[in-house]
Amino acid sequence: ANSEIRGACSGQDAADRLGFNEEETRKQLIDIQLAKAGWPVSDDEVVVVERPVEHQPTQTGTGYIDYASKHRESGKILAVVEAKRCSKDPADGKAQAKLYADGIEKETGARPVIFYTNGYETWLWEDHANSQSPPRKVHGFYSQQSLEYLIWRRAEAAALSSITPDQKILGDRDYQYESLSAICGAFDQGRRKALAVQATGTGKTRLAVALTDVVLKANAGRRILFMCDRRELRKQAKNAFDAFLSAPSTFLSKDSLGELSNQLYFATYPAMAKIYKQLDPGFFDLIIADESHRSIYNVYGDLFRYFDGLQLGLTATPVEMVSR
């Protein structure tokens, strides 16, 4: 399907021949993607199509948001979506989407999450006052639950660097504190990925546990995924996390997602590859990838492109051999 969309959207002429104007892009592509994320476009109690918004630079002062996601109970606008025809650069809608978010914020006092898309590429923009993140390309739209958490986190999350590391987890190894500090600092500055290169036996898993502890205490994440390449390592990792953290944890298997009310999830790469599309891209806030070397990304790269959470890679591979 992606190759078909890519072909259809490869140029203005092709899009015109196929009838992919903005209306058709929305009907044939974006509506389907929204429905997959749990946005029922046919239910205006949840998704308002062409929602009017004031404070716009038009003759009447009114604009119309292509899609606005509403909280089912409060009616609060969680997100706005600016749609462009698939032959257009989605960035063409960035400024317009910001104007819509500005209007909603003036109207309701709350700023929504911004998406802009051409049906093939989708971008998410957290442009609120506390954000250090530039717009980023995402695999798809967040579910309503993930949007609610994203907005809640704006007011409740502290800087990761402000949380004191737990000495019981890291012990007395200074390099562990330096590593954790560097990772937290990078994430606080808006970086989305980090790589920890440590020799075997020097405490990569403990570093992962310490980062998870910081993320949970800072309210910067509520679901963390740890992935490795073998079930034995998966069990060892869960035992290590459970020894220091009281957060509820579970295994994910290739056959079932199981209970999704936990905070810590452990899976092998092969199992996760079979089930990840059952979750929305915003489901995990932090993904920790063990044995994070080139072959893992060559085979399982889709996992890291699908989920939008922060990512920490762990590897013992010498740094000169790591594909950065």
XYZ file of C-alpha atoms in Angstrom:
324
model
C 0.000 0.000 0.000
C 2.825 2.392 0.819
C 4.447 1.778 -2.566
C 1.141 2.455 -4.283
C 0.705 5.700 -2.357
C 4.310 6.653 -3.075
C 3.718 6.073 -6.760
C 0.459 8.009 -6.750
C 2.079 10.910 -4.959
C 5.314 10.985 -6.923
C 4.429 14.166 -8.782
C 1.818 16.773 -9.532
C 0.930 15.275 -12.936
C 0.503 11.765 -11.567
C -1.665 13.028 -8.724
C -3.804 15.032 -11.138
C -4.257 12.040 -13.443
C -5.386 9.903 -10.536
C -7.679 12.595 -9.167
C -5.623 13.091 -6.022
C -6.629 16.654 -5.306
C -6.867 17.670 -1.665
C -10.402 16.329 -1.263
C -9.454 12.944 -2.717
C -6.249 12.811 -0.684
C -8.321 13.271 2.437
C -10.961 10.735 1.429
C -8.666 8.043 0.043
C -5.702 8.379 2.404
C -6.055 10.615 5.442
C -9.530 9.526 6.534
C -8.352 5.907 6.558
C -5.245 6.738 8.562
C -7.276 8.696 11.092
C -9.717 5.819 11.478
C -6.815 3.451 12.149
C -5.699 5.750 14.967
C -9.196 5.688 16.452
C -10.421 9.004 15.045
C -13.926 8.226 13.717
C -14.278 10.865 11.011
C -18.005 10.115 10.703
C -18.606 10.915 14.392
C -18.555 14.689 14.904
C -18.651 14.169 18.674
C -15.043 13.010 18.371
C -13.703 14.404 15.097
C -14.924 17.674 13.619
C -14.267 18.101 9.917
C -13.929 21.699 8.704
C -14.222 23.073 12.233
C -14.560 26.869 12.236
C -11.996 28.795 14.270
C -11.722 32.529 14.870
C -8.686 34.839 15.029
C -7.554 33.904 11.514
C -5.971 36.198 8.881
C -8.975 36.024 6.562
C -11.474 38.661 5.486
C -14.016 37.338 7.972
C -11.482 36.406 10.640
C -12.697 32.807 10.466
C -10.793 29.775 9.223
C -11.722 26.116 8.912
C -9.599 23.342 10.413
C -9.469 20.274 8.163
C -9.760 17.895 11.152
C -10.032 18.600 14.878
C -9.893 15.756 17.409
C -12.103 16.251 20.478
C -11.982 14.692 23.916
C -15.013 12.402 24.135
C -16.112 13.716 27.534
C -14.904 17.302 27.872
C -15.093 18.269 24.214
C -11.644 19.874 24.488
C -9.746 20.049 21.208
C -6.800 17.662 21.491
C -5.270 18.052 18.040
C -5.651 19.903 14.757
C -4.727 18.480 11.358
C -3.889 20.505 8.269
C -4.200 18.398 5.109
C -2.539 19.017 1.763
C -2.960 17.149 -1.497
C -0.491 14.285 -1.764
C 1.607 15.973 -4.448
C 2.304 18.899 -2.099
C 4.999 19.090 0.559
C 3.231 18.623 3.917
C 5.368 21.467 5.274
C 3.242 23.769 3.125
C 0.582 23.345 5.801
C 2.813 24.057 8.791
C 2.117 27.790 9.071
C -1.614 27.305 8.545
C -1.757 24.592 11.199
C -0.020 26.912 13.672
C -2.606 29.623 12.990
C -5.368 27.139 13.732
C -3.675 26.087 16.983
C -3.260 29.746 17.931
C -6.973 30.316 17.316
C -8.000 27.295 19.383
C -5.723 28.405 22.218
C -7.274 31.890 22.221
C -10.743 30.376 22.123
C -10.325 27.665 24.785
C -7.165 28.534 26.717
C -5.598 25.177 25.799
C -3.177 24.545 22.959
C -3.800 21.456 20.802
C -1.199 19.149 19.297
C -0.427 20.020 15.673
C -0.306 17.589 12.758
C 0.203 18.426 9.111
C 0.138 15.821 6.348
C -0.194 15.121 2.645
C -1.514 11.605 3.223
C 1.905 10.112 2.655
C 4.076 12.026 5.130
C 2.739 13.142 8.508
C 4.451 15.596 10.836
C 3.795 16.236 14.536
C 4.635 19.561 16.123
C 4.692 20.170 19.862
C 5.044 23.948 19.735
C 3.835 24.768 23.242
C 5.850 27.034 25.526
C 7.720 24.237 27.340
C 8.748 22.296 24.242
C 12.281 22.086 22.909
C 11.268 19.778 20.069
C 11.121 20.889 16.433
C 8.466 19.377 14.146
C 9.177 15.718 13.515
C 8.042 13.194 10.964
C 5.882 10.455 12.499
C 4.558 7.209 11.119
C 0.939 8.100 11.817
C -1.529 9.857 14.070
C -1.639 9.384 17.826
C -4.637 7.739 19.442
C -6.865 9.905 21.625
C -5.354 8.399 24.779
C -1.830 9.187 23.586
C -2.875 12.735 22.699
C -4.387 13.223 26.140
C -1.151 12.086 27.755
C 0.960 14.282 25.489
C -1.040 17.320 26.582
C -1.052 16.294 30.267
C 2.728 15.897 30.182
C 3.223 19.536 29.178
C 2.226 20.761 32.615
C 3.345 17.810 34.730
C 6.718 16.742 33.325
C 9.949 17.944 34.875
C 13.317 18.129 33.143
C 15.042 14.754 33.262
C 18.235 16.447 34.428
C 16.412 17.734 37.514
C 15.837 14.214 38.863
C 18.496 12.824 41.196
C 19.702 9.398 40.000
C 19.051 6.470 42.336
C 22.376 5.391 43.807
C 20.988 1.914 44.552
C 20.639 1.374 40.816
C 23.907 2.865 39.542
C 26.165 2.073 42.497
C 29.475 3.933 42.771
C 30.567 3.892 39.118
C 31.115 7.509 38.115
C 30.917 6.764 34.399
C 27.326 5.555 34.856
C 26.291 8.921 36.284
C 28.132 10.705 33.480
C 26.374 8.560 30.894
C 22.949 9.117 32.446
C 23.564 12.852 32.719
C 24.575 13.092 29.054
C 21.509 11.151 27.909
C 19.086 13.153 30.063
C 20.659 16.415 28.933
C 20.299 15.458 25.286
C 16.640 14.514 25.726
C 15.944 17.732 27.661
C 17.330 19.698 24.720
C 14.896 18.075 22.307
C 17.016 15.220 20.984
C 15.004 12.051 20.357
C 17.736 9.395 20.245
C 20.796 8.441 22.273
C 23.344 5.644 22.103
C 25.251 4.180 25.067
C 28.407 2.277 24.130
C 29.752 0.289 27.087
C 31.898 -2.814 27.254
C 30.226 -6.067 28.232
C 29.773 -6.343 31.990
C 29.977 -2.628 32.745
C 26.280 -2.112 33.462
C 24.283 -1.246 30.343
C 21.121 -2.733 31.788
C 21.533 -0.795 35.022
C 21.931 2.379 33.001
C 18.658 1.532 31.223
C 16.945 0.929 34.576
C 18.242 4.238 35.934
C 17.016 6.160 32.883
C 13.616 4.489 33.164
C 13.455 5.455 36.838
C 14.238 9.081 35.952
C 11.669 9.188 33.138
C 8.923 7.829 35.402
C 9.776 10.148 38.303
C 9.861 13.159 35.970
C 6.415 12.304 34.538
C 8.138 12.336 31.153
C 6.805 8.902 30.221
C 4.323 6.315 31.389
C 5.118 3.350 29.090
C 8.616 2.063 28.440
C 9.563 -0.737 26.035
C 12.765 -2.781 26.379
C 13.689 -4.904 23.368
C 16.399 -7.538 22.957
C 17.138 -10.374 20.554
C 16.534 -13.463 22.717
C 13.888 -14.580 25.204
C 16.542 -15.448 27.789
C 17.839 -11.872 27.681
C 14.284 -10.580 27.847
C 13.743 -12.474 31.113
C 17.056 -11.274 32.543
C 16.195 -7.662 31.701
C 12.747 -7.879 33.310
C 14.280 -9.346 36.463
C 16.804 -6.502 36.610
C 14.111 -3.845 36.202
C 11.798 -5.525 38.731
C 14.616 -5.672 41.289
C 14.825 -1.867 41.437
C 11.500 -0.504 40.209
C 7.996 -1.053 41.540
C 6.320 -0.157 38.234
C 4.065 -2.932 36.866
C 5.761 -4.872 34.086
C 4.927 -7.548 31.527
C 6.236 -9.529 28.578
C 4.943 -8.961 25.067
C 4.689 -12.045 22.868
C 4.248 -12.565 19.138
C 0.759 -14.012 19.695
C -0.849 -11.345 21.847
C -0.400 -7.882 23.299
C -1.967 -9.043 26.540
C -2.716 -6.506 29.276
C -1.795 -2.973 28.233
C -2.175 -1.202 31.569
C 1.445 -1.808 32.599
C 4.311 0.679 32.570
C 7.224 -1.571 31.616
C 7.125 -3.877 28.588
C 9.710 -6.442 27.528
C 9.859 -8.054 24.106
C 12.181 -9.697 21.648
C 12.668 -8.033 18.286
C 11.031 -10.907 16.345
C 7.954 -10.877 18.597
C 7.584 -7.101 18.464
C 7.855 -7.147 14.682
C 4.664 -9.227 14.525
C 2.478 -7.104 16.812
C 3.706 -3.507 16.777
C 1.162 -2.224 14.267
C -1.640 -3.061 16.718
C -0.437 -0.113 18.813
C -0.508 3.562 17.888
C 2.798 5.375 17.207
C 2.518 7.303 20.476
C 1.998 4.260 22.707
C 5.564 4.081 24.083
C 7.313 7.116 25.521
C 10.749 5.502 25.735
C 12.162 2.587 23.751
C 15.360 0.907 24.899
C 17.069 -1.255 22.301
C 19.623 -3.804 23.489
C 22.406 -4.961 21.147
C 21.794 -1.784 19.190
C 24.144 -2.371 16.289
C 23.755 -2.093 12.550
C 22.220 -5.539 11.919
C 19.356 -4.839 14.347
C 18.383 -1.679 12.482
C 18.801 -3.326 9.097
C 16.317 -6.060 10.018
C 14.017 -4.327 12.518
C 14.322 -0.687 11.495
C 10.559 -0.404 10.980
C 10.044 -0.737 14.741
C 12.106 2.371 15.402
C 10.513 4.342 12.597
C 6.980 3.394 13.671
C 7.066 4.417 17.329
C 7.559 8.082 18.194
C 8.985 7.690 21.696
C 12.462 8.633 22.840
C 15.002 5.970 21.906
C 18.062 4.705 23.753
C 20.347 2.197 22.089
C 22.649 -0.028 24.153
C 25.681 -1.696 22.604
C 29.068 -3.128 23.464
C 30.203 -2.741 19.862
C 33.351 -0.556 19.691
C 32.373 2.938 18.694
C 34.366 2.901 15.464
C 32.220 -0.038 14.293
C 28.873 1.583 15.082
C 26.816 3.008 12.219
C 25.625 6.232 13.788
